[in-house]
Amino acid sequence: MREQIRKRLSHRLRGVFPEISTDFQIKIDEPPDSSMGDFSTNIAIVLAGKLKQPPRQIAEKIVEKWGDTWFEKVEAAGPGFINFFISLDGWREWVAGIIEGKEDFFAPPAKKRKIHLEFVSANPTGPLHVGHGRGAALGDTLGRLLKKIGYDVFTEYYINDGGRQIDNLGESVYLRYKELFGEKVELRNDHYKGDYVIEIAKEIKEKYGDKFLEKPDPSFFSRYAAERILSWIRKDLELFRVRFDSWFSERRVYDEGIVSDTLNILREKGLTYEKDGALWFKSSNFGDEKDRVLIRSNGDPTYFLADIAYHRLKFEGGYDLIIDIWGADHHGYEPRIRAAMKALGFDDRRIRILFIQLVSLKKGGETISMSTRTGEFVTLKEVLEEVGVDASRFFFLLRRNDSHLDFDLDLARKQSSENPVYYVQYAHARISSIFQQAVKKRYSVKNLKFDMGVISRKEIPLLKKISEFNEILESGVRDLTPHRIPFYLVELARQFHQYYNEVRVLVEDEKERSSRLLLAKVVQDLIREGLDIIGVSAPEKM
RNA sequence: GCGCCCGUAGCUCAAGUGGAUAGAGCGCCGGACUUCGAAUCCGUAGGUUGCAGGUUCGAGUCCUGCCGGGCGCGCCA
């Protein structure tokens, strides 16, 4: 509907002000009160500067003698807004277009862009916790949304399976292993203390007995633990309906020579130097606050170096847009990765980094921030078992990614029964039920004919909500804000519930019945599409 | 100390590139099931958008300074 108004308005603008260029965007809003019309635009105010005329006067010129059957009334208001009152005929023609498939809900993107989307990428040093779940829900939904709109999306999980943290993990497991044989052990601060470490140690004991007591093998413990944990991660994500096109091991950037290659490029460009026995990158030349180490004085490459190599692969992969989703505790890392990309000659506007604010844990009145190392966390699996996949995903997606989240498992458990997700699913199930009833009453539900004469003022709030669907998707893609989708679905469901309460669908009159069934079907399709994008099921009954 | 994010109704959260009278859910109170599903609907109450300035036709949104909370500031990842 907004598209229609935009079309008609710009046509009108060309007629009234032929001298202006058309390189501006027409924004169609909804006025604060329905008595002020169905839609409005501030275009007259925007154009005031260009035309050097008072906005109110421009608005009046545009509105003057505007004959168009889609509008009951078009008027200038306030400082220069233009309010549109859609006529019943306008709504009828529009909804007929929807039902007959002439109006597009998914306007395909102008050009099919290739997008790389990396998210979760949790180190395999512990099971996924709720914080990761939030990132998983956001990333997965974003991926589904971009795909739905027609982009070519490639999703990836970067497995950080090397380095100091993995060594610590191996040591932690080894200590617990020794403990199982009665040895008294002491864990350092940077060792992992969660129960899962003991679990893995027990597993090794069962399989290999005391084999490693005499002959310790640190790399075996690291490898074994990381692999075991990664298998849990995969399982949890599968359960959470999160899929990746690729699981990319950090080891690949070493094995395939990408790291050394990248290092050479930086060296040749004269962007590295040695100091205190380490190799440094002049990232401060590219906007970072200070230079960073690439190779430590002990000869080990840093995580940063591997990450540069990995991102270089992404930039060379022909992607128009690269999206990374990181936890907010990594925000200080952004300038250096951008610096590295600029240093390698890439346009860093091609990468967008979204930050998920940390999820903190609420326990007995106080909040603790979750930490894999201290073992202080609620696992994603635990939440899924308690609350369910649908309610969890909805819960996570119902807030902006940059808002903080206090997670209280008891509260989540309690709220699961009153989660708005059921409100939306109920609307979907209700519509299924109407169709079942129709069949029961031997009404035809196939090849229904739509009669737009049936549409009255009662349908308009619902039609208006329906007309917002593609705007929500488009703005979600433009601003990378998938959280608008669940909010929209709640509103759509509400309009339907209200309508259902007021208007009977299965009436004797065939024209009315068929048309209303078709309208209900449109709502149901939209709800299903919307739920599908956020990875929530759309049950036929519940 | 410096940097990033946040502060909106009792609670949890919204509010497209600045738009008109800041919206939902939960909770509270009061109504609606002989009818297509009451997991629903209708109604009431609830706010100085942390504070103080500034920018302009117009600010929850942008700028400056405070206050409060979170997170960073490693040759960890």
Coordinates of C-alpha atoms (C1' of nucleotides) in Angstrom, one line a residue:
Chain A
M1 CA 0.0 0.0 0.0
R2 CA 2.8 2.4 0.9
E3 CA 4.4 1.5 -2.5
Q4 CA 1.1 2.5 -4.2
I5 CA 1.0 5.8 -2.3
R6 CA 4.6 6.5 -3.1
K7 CA 4.0 5.8 -6.8
R8 CA 1.0 8.0 -6.9
L9 CA 2.6 10.8 -4.9
S10 CA 5.8 10.9 -7.0
H11 CA 3.7 11.1 -10.1
R12 CA 1.8 13.9 -8.6
L13 CA 5.0 15.7 -7.6
R14 CA 6.4 15.6 -11.1
G15 CA 3.2 17.2 -12.2
V16 CA 3.2 20.0 -9.7
F17 CA 6.9 20.7 -9.5
P18 CA 8.4 19.6 -12.8
E19 CA 11.6 21.5 -12.0
I20 CA 12.8 19.3 -9.1
S21 CA 15.0 16.3 -9.4
T22 CA 13.7 13.0 -8.2
D23 CA 16.7 11.9 -6.2
F24 CA 14.9 12.0 -2.8
Q25 CA 13.2 9.3 -0.9
I26 CA 9.6 9.6 -0.1
K27 CA 8.9 8.5 3.4
I28 CA 5.4 7.2 4.2
D29 CA 4.5 7.2 7.8
E30 CA 1.4 6.6 9.9
P31 CA 0.0 9.6 11.6
P32 CA -0.3 9.4 15.4
D33 CA -4.1 9.3 15.3
S34 CA -6.3 7.6 12.8
S35 CA -8.5 10.7 12.6
M36 CA -5.6 12.2 10.8
G37 CA -5.6 9.7 8.1
D38 CA -4.3 6.3 7.2
F39 CA -0.9 7.4 6.1
S40 CA 1.1 10.6 6.0
T41 CA 4.3 12.0 4.5
N42 CA 6.7 14.8 5.4
I43 CA 7.8 15.2 1.9
A44 CA 6.7 18.9 1.7
I45 CA 8.9 19.7 4.7
V46 CA 11.8 17.9 3.2
L47 CA 11.4 19.7 -0.1
A48 CA 11.0 23.1 1.5
G49 CA 14.7 23.8 1.4
K50 CA 15.1 22.8 -2.2
L51 CA 12.0 24.7 -3.4
K52 CA 12.6 27.7 -1.2
Q53 CA 9.0 27.8 -0.2
P54 CA 7.2 27.3 3.1
P55 CA 6.4 23.7 3.7
R56 CA 2.8 24.2 4.4
Q57 CA 2.4 26.0 1.1
I58 CA 4.1 23.2 -0.8
A59 CA 1.9 20.7 0.9
E60 CA -1.2 22.6 -0.2
K61 CA 0.0 22.8 -3.7
I62 CA 0.5 19.1 -3.9
V63 CA -2.9 18.3 -2.3
E64 CA -4.9 20.8 -4.4
K65 CA -7.3 19.2 -6.8
W66 CA -5.8 15.7 -6.4
G67 CA -8.4 13.4 -8.0
D68 CA -7.6 9.8 -7.4
T69 CA -10.2 7.1 -6.5
W70 CA -7.8 5.4 -4.1
F71 CA -8.0 8.3 -1.8
E72 CA -11.1 9.6 0.0
K73 CA -9.2 12.7 1.0
V74 CA -5.7 14.0 0.8
E75 CA -5.0 17.0 3.0
A76 CA -2.3 19.3 4.2
A77 CA -1.9 19.3 8.0
G78 CA 0.2 20.8 10.7
P79 CA 3.5 22.4 9.6
G80 CA 3.4 20.7 6.3
F81 CA 2.5 17.1 6.6
I82 CA 0.3 15.5 3.9
N83 CA -2.3 13.1 5.2
F84 CA -3.8 10.4 3.1
F85 CA -7.2 8.9 3.7
I86 CA -7.5 5.7 1.7
S87 CA -10.9 5.1 0.2
L88 CA -12.7 1.9 0.6
D89 CA -12.2 1.3 -3.1
G90 CA -8.5 1.8 -2.7
W91 CA -8.3 -0.8 0.0
R92 CA -10.4 -3.2 -2.0
E93 CA -8.3 -2.9 -5.1
W94 CA -5.2 -3.3 -3.1
V95 CA -6.3 -6.4 -1.2
A96 CA -7.7 -8.0 -4.3
G97 CA -4.2 -7.5 -5.8
I98 CA -2.7 -9.3 -2.8
I99 CA -5.0 -12.2 -3.0
E100 CA -4.7 -12.6 -6.7
G101 CA -1.0 -12.4 -6.4
K102 CA -0.5 -9.2 -8.3
E103 CA 1.1 -7.4 -5.4
D104 CA 4.5 -8.6 -4.3
F105 CA 5.2 -9.2 -0.7
F106 CA 8.9 -9.9 -1.2
A107 CA 10.2 -7.2 -3.5
P108 CA 13.3 -8.8 -4.8
P109 CA 16.5 -6.7 -4.2
A110 CA 17.7 -4.6 -7.0
K111 CA 20.9 -6.6 -7.2
K112 CA 21.5 -9.9 -5.8
R113 CA 24.2 -9.3 -3.3
K114 CA 26.6 -11.9 -1.9
I115 CA 26.8 -11.8 1.9
H116 CA 29.1 -13.6 4.3
L117 CA 27.6 -14.0 7.8
E118 CA 29.7 -15.2 10.7
F119 CA 28.2 -15.7 14.1
V120 CA 28.4 -17.7 17.4
S121 CA 32.0 -18.8 16.8
A122 CA 32.3 -19.7 20.4
N123 CA 35.6 -21.2 21.4
P124 CA 35.3 -24.9 22.0
T125 CA 36.3 -24.6 25.6
G126 CA 32.9 -25.1 27.2
P127 CA 29.3 -25.7 26.3
L128 CA 27.2 -22.9 24.8
H129 CA 25.5 -20.7 27.3
V130 CA 22.5 -18.4 27.0
G131 CA 24.8 -15.5 25.8
H132 CA 25.8 -17.6 22.8
G133 CA 22.1 -18.5 22.4
R134 CA 21.3 -14.9 21.9
G135 CA 24.0 -14.5 19.2
A136 CA 22.8 -17.7 17.6
A137 CA 19.2 -16.6 17.4
L138 CA 20.1 -13.2 16.0
G139 CA 22.6 -14.5 13.5
D140 CA 20.4 -17.4 12.3
T141 CA 17.4 -15.1 11.9
L142 CA 19.4 -12.5 10.1
G143 CA 20.6 -15.2 7.7
R144 CA 17.1 -16.5 7.1
L145 CA 15.8 -13.0 6.6
L146 CA 18.5 -12.1 4.0
K147 CA 17.9 -15.3 2.2
K148 CA 14.1 -14.7 2.2
I149 CA 14.6 -11.3 0.7
G150 CA 16.7 -12.9 -2.0
Y151 CA 20.3 -12.4 -1.1
D152 CA 23.0 -15.0 -1.5
V153 CA 24.0 -15.7 2.0
F154 CA 26.8 -17.9 3.3
T155 CA 26.8 -18.6 7.0
E156 CA 29.9 -19.7 8.9
Y157 CA 31.1 -20.7 12.3
Y158 CA 34.8 -19.9 13.0
I159 CA 36.2 -22.6 15.2
N160 CA 39.0 -21.2 17.3
D161 CA 40.6 -24.5 18.1
G162 CA 44.2 -23.5 18.7
G163 CA 46.1 -21.3 21.0
R164 CA 46.4 -20.7 24.7
Q165 CA 42.8 -21.2 25.7
I166 CA 42.7 -24.7 24.2
D167 CA 45.9 -25.5 26.0
N168 CA 44.4 -24.3 29.3
L169 CA 41.4 -26.5 28.6
G170 CA 43.6 -29.5 28.0
E171 CA 45.5 -28.8 31.2
S172 CA 42.2 -28.4 33.1
V173 CA 41.0 -31.8 31.9
Y174 CA 44.3 -33.4 32.7
L175 CA 44.2 -32.1 36.3
R176 CA 40.7 -33.4 36.8
Y177 CA 41.9 -36.7 35.3
K178 CA 44.6 -37.0 37.8
E179 CA 42.1 -36.1 40.5
L180 CA 40.0 -39.1 39.5
F181 CA 43.0 -41.2 40.5
G182 CA 43.0 -39.7 44.0
E183 CA 45.7 -37.1 43.3
K184 CA 45.3 -33.8 45.0
V185 CA 45.3 -31.0 42.3
E186 CA 45.1 -27.3 42.3
L187 CA 43.5 -25.4 39.5
R188 CA 44.9 -22.1 38.4
N189 CA 42.8 -19.0 37.9
D190 CA 42.8 -19.4 34.1
H191 CA 41.8 -23.1 34.2
Y192 CA 38.3 -24.1 33.4
K193 CA 36.2 -25.0 36.4
G194 CA 32.9 -26.1 35.0
D195 CA 31.6 -29.6 35.7
Y196 CA 31.9 -30.6 32.1
V197 CA 35.6 -30.7 32.5
I198 CA 35.3 -33.5 35.0
E199 CA 32.8 -35.2 32.7
I200 CA 35.4 -35.2 29.9
A201 CA 38.1 -36.4 32.3
K202 CA 35.9 -39.3 33.4
E203 CA 35.3 -40.2 29.8
I204 CA 39.0 -40.4 29.1
K205 CA 39.5 -42.4 32.2
E206 CA 36.9 -44.9 31.1
K207 CA 38.4 -45.3 27.7
Y208 CA 42.1 -45.2 28.5
G209 CA 42.4 -46.0 32.1
D210 CA 45.6 -44.7 33.8
K211 CA 47.5 -44.7 30.6
F212 CA 48.3 -40.9 30.8
L213 CA 49.3 -40.9 34.5
E214 CA 52.8 -42.0 33.8
K215 CA 53.1 -40.5 30.3
P216 CA 51.2 -37.2 30.1
D217 CA 50.2 -36.1 26.6
P218 CA 49.0 -32.5 26.8
S219 CA 48.1 -32.1 23.1
F220 CA 45.9 -35.3 23.3
F221 CA 43.9 -33.8 26.2
S222 CA 43.4 -30.5 24.4
R223 CA 42.4 -32.1 21.2
Y224 CA 40.1 -34.6 22.8
A225 CA 38.3 -32.0 25.0
A226 CA 37.9 -29.5 22.1
E227 CA 36.5 -32.2 19.8
R228 CA 34.1 -33.4 22.5
I229 CA 32.9 -29.9 23.3
L230 CA 32.5 -29.0 19.7
S231 CA 30.3 -32.0 19.2
W232 CA 28.1 -30.7 22.0
I233 CA 28.0 -27.3 20.4
R234 CA 26.9 -28.7 17.1
K235 CA 24.2 -30.7 18.8
D236 CA 22.9 -27.8 20.8
L237 CA 22.8 -25.6 17.7
E238 CA 21.0 -28.2 15.7
L239 CA 18.4 -28.4 18.5
F240 CA 18.1 -24.7 18.4
R241 CA 17.4 -24.9 14.7
V242 CA 20.6 -23.0 13.8
R243 CA 22.5 -24.3 10.8
F244 CA 25.7 -23.2 9.2
D245 CA 26.8 -23.6 5.7
S246 CA 30.3 -24.0 6.9
W247 CA 32.3 -24.8 10.0
F248 CA 35.7 -23.2 9.5
S249 CA 38.6 -24.4 11.6
E250 CA 41.3 -21.9 12.5
R251 CA 43.8 -24.5 11.7
R252 CA 43.0 -24.2 8.0
V253 CA 44.4 -20.7 7.8
Y254 CA 47.7 -22.2 8.9
D255 CA 47.6 -25.4 7.0
E256 CA 46.8 -23.7 3.8
G257 CA 49.5 -21.2 4.1
I258 CA 47.2 -18.2 4.4
V259 CA 48.8 -17.0 7.6
S260 CA 52.3 -16.9 6.2
D261 CA 51.1 -15.5 3.0
T262 CA 49.2 -12.7 4.8
L263 CA 52.2 -12.0 6.9
N264 CA 54.4 -11.6 3.8
I265 CA 52.0 -9.1 2.3
L266 CA 52.2 -7.0 5.5
R267 CA 55.9 -7.3 5.6
E268 CA 56.3 -6.3 2.0
K269 CA 54.2 -3.2 2.5
G270 CA 56.6 -2.3 5.3
L271 CA 53.8 -2.4 7.9
T272 CA 55.6 -4.7 10.4
Y273 CA 58.6 -4.2 12.7
E274 CA 60.4 -6.1 15.4
K275 CA 60.5 -5.0 19.0
D276 CA 61.3 -6.9 22.2
G277 CA 61.7 -10.1 20.2
A278 CA 58.1 -9.9 18.8
L279 CA 56.8 -9.0 15.4
W280 CA 54.4 -6.0 15.4
F281 CA 51.8 -4.7 13.0
K282 CA 51.6 -0.9 12.5
S283 CA 47.8 -0.9 13.1
S284 CA 48.0 2.7 14.5
N285 CA 48.7 3.8 11.0
F286 CA 45.1 2.8 10.2
G287 CA 43.1 4.2 13.1
D288 CA 43.9 1.7 15.8
E289 CA 45.0 3.3 19.1
K290 CA 48.3 1.3 19.2
D291 CA 50.3 -1.3 17.3
R292 CA 49.5 -5.0 17.8
V293 CA 51.6 -8.1 18.1
L294 CA 51.4 -10.6 15.3
I295 CA 54.1 -13.0 16.4
R296 CA 55.0 -13.3 20.0
S297 CA 58.6 -13.4 21.2
N298 CA 58.2 -17.1 21.9
G299 CA 57.5 -17.6 18.2
D300 CA 53.8 -18.3 18.4
P301 CA 51.5 -16.4 16.2
T302 CA 48.7 -14.5 17.9
Y303 CA 45.0 -15.1 17.5
F304 CA 44.9 -11.7 15.8
L305 CA 47.2 -12.8 13.0
A306 CA 45.1 -15.9 12.3
D307 CA 42.0 -13.7 12.3
I308 CA 43.5 -11.2 9.9
A309 CA 44.2 -14.2 7.6
Y310 CA 40.6 -15.4 8.0
H311 CA 39.1 -12.1 7.3
R312 CA 41.3 -11.6 4.3
L313 CA 39.8 -14.8 2.9
K314 CA 36.4 -13.4 3.4
F315 CA 37.3 -10.1 1.6
E316 CA 38.8 -12.0 -1.3
G317 CA 35.7 -14.3 -1.5
G318 CA 33.8 -11.8 -3.6
Y319 CA 31.3 -10.8 -0.9
D320 CA 29.5 -7.5 -1.2
L321 CA 28.9 -7.5 2.5
I322 CA 30.6 -9.2 5.4
I323 CA 28.7 -9.4 8.6
D324 CA 30.3 -10.4 11.9
I325 CA 28.3 -10.9 15.1
W326 CA 30.5 -10.5 18.2
G327 CA 29.9 -10.4 21.9
A328 CA 30.1 -6.9 23.3
D329 CA 33.3 -7.8 25.2
H330 CA 35.1 -7.9 21.9
H331 CA 34.2 -4.4 20.9
G332 CA 37.7 -3.1 21.5
Y333 CA 38.8 -5.6 18.8
E334 CA 37.0 -3.9 16.0
P335 CA 39.5 -1.0 15.2
R336 CA 42.4 -3.5 14.8
I337 CA 40.6 -5.8 12.5
R338 CA 39.5 -2.8 10.4
A339 CA 43.0 -1.5 10.5
A340 CA 44.3 -4.8 9.2
M341 CA 41.7 -4.9 6.4
K342 CA 42.6 -1.3 5.3
A343 CA 46.3 -2.2 5.5
L344 CA 45.6 -5.1 3.1
G345 CA 44.0 -2.7 0.7
F346 CA 40.4 -3.6 1.3
D347 CA 37.5 -1.2 1.6
D348 CA 36.4 -1.7 5.2
R349 CA 33.0 -0.4 4.5
R350 CA 32.2 -3.9 3.2
I351 CA 32.3 -5.3 6.7
R352 CA 29.6 -4.7 9.4
I353 CA 30.1 -5.8 12.9
L354 CA 27.1 -6.3 15.1
F355 CA 27.6 -6.5 18.8
I356 CA 25.4 -8.5 21.1
Q357 CA 25.4 -7.0 24.6
L358 CA 26.4 -9.4 27.2
V359 CA 23.8 -11.6 28.9
S360 CA 24.3 -11.6 32.6
L361 CA 23.0 -14.2 35.0
K362 CA 20.6 -13.4 37.7
K363 CA 20.9 -15.6 40.7
G364 CA 19.5 -15.0 44.1
G365 CA 18.9 -11.3 43.6
E366 CA 22.4 -10.5 42.3
T367 CA 23.7 -10.5 38.8
I368 CA 26.9 -12.2 37.8
S369 CA 28.3 -12.0 34.3
M370 CA 28.6 -15.3 32.6
S371 CA 32.0 -16.8 32.3
T372 CA 33.0 -20.1 30.7
R373 CA 36.2 -20.1 32.7
T374 CA 34.6 -19.8 36.2
G375 CA 31.9 -22.3 35.2
E376 CA 29.3 -19.6 36.1
F377 CA 26.7 -19.9 33.4
V378 CA 23.3 -21.3 32.3
T379 CA 23.8 -23.5 29.3
L380 CA 21.7 -23.0 26.2
K381 CA 20.7 -26.6 26.4
E382 CA 19.3 -26.1 29.9
V383 CA 17.2 -23.3 28.6
L384 CA 16.0 -25.2 25.6
E385 CA 14.9 -28.1 27.8
E386 CA 13.1 -25.8 30.3
V387 CA 11.6 -23.3 28.0
G388 CA 11.5 -24.8 24.6
V389 CA 13.0 -23.7 21.3
D390 CA 10.1 -21.5 20.1
A391 CA 9.8 -19.5 23.3
S392 CA 13.6 -19.2 23.6
R393 CA 14.1 -17.9 20.1
F394 CA 11.2 -15.5 20.5
F395 CA 12.5 -14.3 23.9
F396 CA 15.9 -13.5 22.5
L397 CA 14.7 -11.9 19.4
L398 CA 12.2 -9.6 21.1
R399 CA 15.0 -7.2 22.1
R400 CA 17.5 -5.1 20.2
N401 CA 20.9 -6.6 20.0
D402 CA 22.5 -3.7 21.9
S403 CA 20.2 -3.9 24.9
H404 CA 21.5 -5.6 28.0
L405 CA 19.8 -8.7 29.1
D406 CA 19.6 -10.1 32.6
F407 CA 18.8 -13.8 32.4
D408 CA 17.0 -15.4 35.2
L409 CA 16.2 -19.0 34.5
D410 CA 13.3 -19.1 37.0
L411 CA 11.8 -16.1 35.4
A412 CA 12.3 -17.5 31.9
R413 CA 10.6 -20.7 33.1
K414 CA 7.7 -18.8 34.4
Q415 CA 7.5 -16.5 31.4
S416 CA 7.6 -19.4 29.0
S417 CA 3.9 -20.0 29.6
E418 CA 3.1 -16.4 28.9
N419 CA 5.5 -15.9 26.1
P420 CA 4.0 -13.8 23.3
V421 CA 5.1 -16.5 20.9
Y422 CA 2.0 -18.5 21.8
Y423 CA -0.2 -15.5 21.0
V424 CA 1.2 -15.5 17.5
Q425 CA 1.1 -19.3 17.1
Y426 CA -2.5 -19.3 18.4
A427 CA -3.6 -17.0 15.6
H428 CA -2.1 -19.3 13.1
A429 CA -3.7 -22.4 14.7
R430 CA -7.0 -20.6 14.9
I431 CA -7.0 -20.0 11.2
S432 CA -6.2 -23.6 10.5
S433 CA -9.1 -24.4 12.7
I434 CA -11.5 -22.2 10.8
F435 CA -10.6 -24.1 7.6
Q436 CA -11.1 -27.4 9.4
Q437 CA -14.5 -26.2 10.5
A438 CA -15.3 -25.1 7.0
V439 CA -14.5 -28.6 5.7
K440 CA -16.6 -30.1 8.4
K441 CA -19.5 -28.0 7.4
R442 CA -19.0 -29.1 3.8
Y443 CA -18.1 -25.7 2.6
S444 CA -15.7 -25.5 -0.3
V445 CA -12.3 -24.3 0.7
K446 CA -10.6 -24.7 -2.7
N447 CA -10.7 -22.4 -5.7
L448 CA -12.3 -19.7 -3.6
K449 CA -13.3 -16.5 -5.4
F450 CA -12.6 -13.2 -3.9
D451 CA -15.2 -10.5 -4.0
M452 CA -13.8 -7.2 -3.0
G453 CA -17.3 -5.8 -2.4
V454 CA -17.2 -7.8 0.9
I455 CA -14.4 -5.7 2.2
S456 CA -15.8 -3.1 4.6
R457 CA -14.4 -0.6 7.1
K458 CA -14.1 -3.5 9.6
E459 CA -11.3 -5.0 7.6
I460 CA -9.2 -1.9 7.3
P461 CA -7.1 -2.1 10.5
L462 CA -6.2 -5.7 9.5
L463 CA -5.4 -4.7 5.9
K464 CA -3.2 -1.9 7.1
K465 CA -1.2 -4.3 9.3
I466 CA -0.9 -6.7 6.4
S467 CA 0.4 -4.0 4.2
E468 CA 3.3 -3.4 6.7
F469 CA 4.8 -6.8 6.2
N470 CA 7.3 -6.0 3.4
E471 CA 8.3 -2.8 5.0
I472 CA 9.3 -4.6 8.2
L473 CA 11.4 -7.1 6.2
E474 CA 13.0 -4.3 4.2
S475 CA 13.9 -2.2 7.2
G476 CA 15.1 -5.3 8.9
V477 CA 17.5 -5.9 6.1
R478 CA 18.6 -2.3 5.7
D479 CA 19.3 -1.8 9.4
L480 CA 20.1 -5.4 10.3
T481 CA 17.3 -5.4 12.9
P482 CA 15.5 -8.7 12.9
H483 CA 13.9 -7.9 16.2
R484 CA 11.2 -6.0 14.4
I485 CA 9.8 -9.2 13.0
P486 CA 8.5 -10.8 16.2
F487 CA 7.1 -7.4 17.3
Y488 CA 5.3 -7.1 14.0
L489 CA 3.9 -10.7 14.3
V490 CA 2.4 -9.9 17.6
E491 CA 0.7 -6.9 16.2
L492 CA -0.5 -8.8 13.2
A493 CA -1.9 -11.6 15.4
R494 CA -3.6 -9.0 17.5
Q495 CA -5.4 -7.4 14.5
F496 CA -6.5 -10.8 13.5
H497 CA -7.8 -11.8 16.9
Q498 CA -9.7 -8.6 17.1
Y499 CA -11.1 -9.0 13.6
Y500 CA -12.1 -12.6 14.4
N501 CA -14.0 -11.5 17.5
E502 CA -15.9 -9.0 15.5
V503 CA -16.6 -10.7 12.2
R504 CA -17.7 -14.2 11.6
V505 CA -15.9 -16.0 8.8
L506 CA -18.1 -19.0 8.2
V507 CA -21.3 -17.4 7.3
E508 CA -24.1 -18.7 5.0
D509 CA -23.5 -16.2 2.2
E510 CA -20.9 -17.8 -0.1
K511 CA -19.4 -14.6 -1.3
E512 CA -18.7 -13.3 2.1
R513 CA -17.5 -16.6 3.4
S514 CA -15.1 -17.2 0.5
S515 CA -13.7 -13.7 0.7
R516 CA -13.1 -13.9 4.4
L517 CA -11.5 -17.3 4.1
L518 CA -9.2 -15.9 1.6
L519 CA -8.3 -12.9 3.8
A520 CA -7.7 -15.3 6.7
K521 CA -5.4 -17.3 4.5
V522 CA -3.4 -14.2 3.7
V523 CA -2.9 -13.6 7.4
Q524 CA -2.0 -17.2 8.0
D525 CA 0.6 -17.2 5.2
L526 CA 2.2 -14.0 6.5
I527 CA 2.4 -15.4 10.1
R528 CA 3.9 -18.6 8.8
E529 CA 6.4 -16.7 6.7
G530 CA 7.3 -14.5 9.6
L531 CA 7.7 -17.3 12.0
D532 CA 9.8 -19.2 9.5
I533 CA 12.2 -16.3 9.3
I534 CA 12.7 -16.2 13.0
G535 CA 12.9 -20.0 13.1
V536 CA 9.8 -20.6 15.1
S537 CA 7.3 -23.3 14.2
A538 CA 3.8 -22.5 13.0
P539 CA 1.5 -25.2 14.5
E540 CA -1.8 -26.2 12.9
K541 CA -3.2 -26.8 16.4
M542 CA -1.9 -26.3 19.9
Chain B
rG1 C1' 42.0 7.8 33.5
rC2 C1' 40.5 6.7 28.1
rG3 C1' 37.0 4.1 24.7
rC4 C1' 32.3 1.4 23.4
rC5 C1' 27.1 0.1 24.8
rC6 C1' 22.9 1.1 27.8
rG7 C1' 19.4 4.2 31.1
rU8 C1' 11.8 4.9 28.5
rA9 C1' 5.1 2.9 32.9
rG10 C1' 5.7 -1.3 39.0
rC11 C1' 8.5 -5.4 35.8
rU12 C1' 10.4 -7.0 30.7
rC13 C1' 10.9 -4.3 26.4
rA14 C1' 9.3 -1.2 21.5
rA15 C1' 9.5 3.4 19.0
rG16 C1' 12.1 3.1 10.1
rU17 C1' 17.5 7.9 7.7
rG18 C1' 14.9 13.6 13.8
rG19 C1' 8.3 13.9 12.9
rA20 C1' 2.4 15.5 15.1
rU21 C1' -0.7 13.3 21.5
rA22 C1' 6.1 8.1 23.5
rG23 C1' 3.6 2.4 22.5
rA24 C1' 3.0 -3.2 23.6
rG25 C1' 3.2 -7.5 26.9
rC26 C1' 3.2 -9.1 32.0
rG27 C1' 1.1 -7.6 36.6
rC28 C1' -3.4 -4.7 39.0
rC29 C1' -8.8 -3.6 38.7
rG30 C1' -13.6 -4.3 35.9
rG31 C1' -16.5 -6.6 31.9
rA32 C1' -17.5 -10.7 27.5
rC33 C1' -17.9 -18.0 26.2
rU34 C1' -25.7 -21.8 23.8
rU35 C1' -21.9 -19.1 18.3
rC36 C1' -15.6 -20.3 13.4
rG37 C1' -10.6 -22.4 19.4
rA38 C1' -11.6 -17.7 26.0
rA39 C1' -3.8 -19.6 24.9
rU40 C1' -9.0 -14.8 22.9
rC41 C1' -11.6 -10.0 23.1
rC42 C1' -13.2 -5.1 25.4
rG43 C1' -12.4 -1.3 29.1
rU44 C1' -9.7 1.5 33.5
rA45 C1' -5.2 3.0 35.8
rG46 C1' 0.0 3.7 35.1
rG47 C1' 5.5 8.6 32.1
rU48 C1' 9.2 15.4 33.7
rU49 C1' 12.0 9.1 28.2
rG50 C1' 18.5 9.4 34.4
rC51 C1' 19.8 15.1 35.2
rA52 C1' 21.1 20.0 33.0
rG53 C1' 22.0 22.7 28.8
rG54 C1' 22.3 23.2 23.3
rU55 C1' 21.1 22.6 17.8
rU56 C1' 15.6 23.6 14.8
rC57 C1' 9.6 24.5 12.4
rG58 C1' 10.0 19.8 15.6
rA59 C1' 14.5 15.8 20.0
rG60 C1' 13.5 9.4 23.5
rU61 C1' 16.4 9.9 18.8
rC62 C1' 21.6 14.6 17.1
rC63 C1' 25.7 17.7 20.1
rU64 C1' 28.1 19.1 25.1
rG65 C1' 28.6 18.2 30.3
rC66 C1' 27.3 15.5 34.5
rC67 C1' 24.9 10.9 37.3
rG68 C1' 24.2 5.6 37.3
rG69 C1' 25.0 0.4 35.3
rG70 C1' 27.7 -3.1 31.9
rC71 C1' 32.0 -4.1 29.0
rG72 C1' 36.8 -3.3 27.1
rC73 C1' 41.8 -1.0 27.5
rG74 C1' 47.5 -8.4 27.3
rC75 C1' 53.3 -10.8 23.5
rC76 C1' 44.7 -14.0 26.2
rA77 C1' 41.0 -15.4 22.8

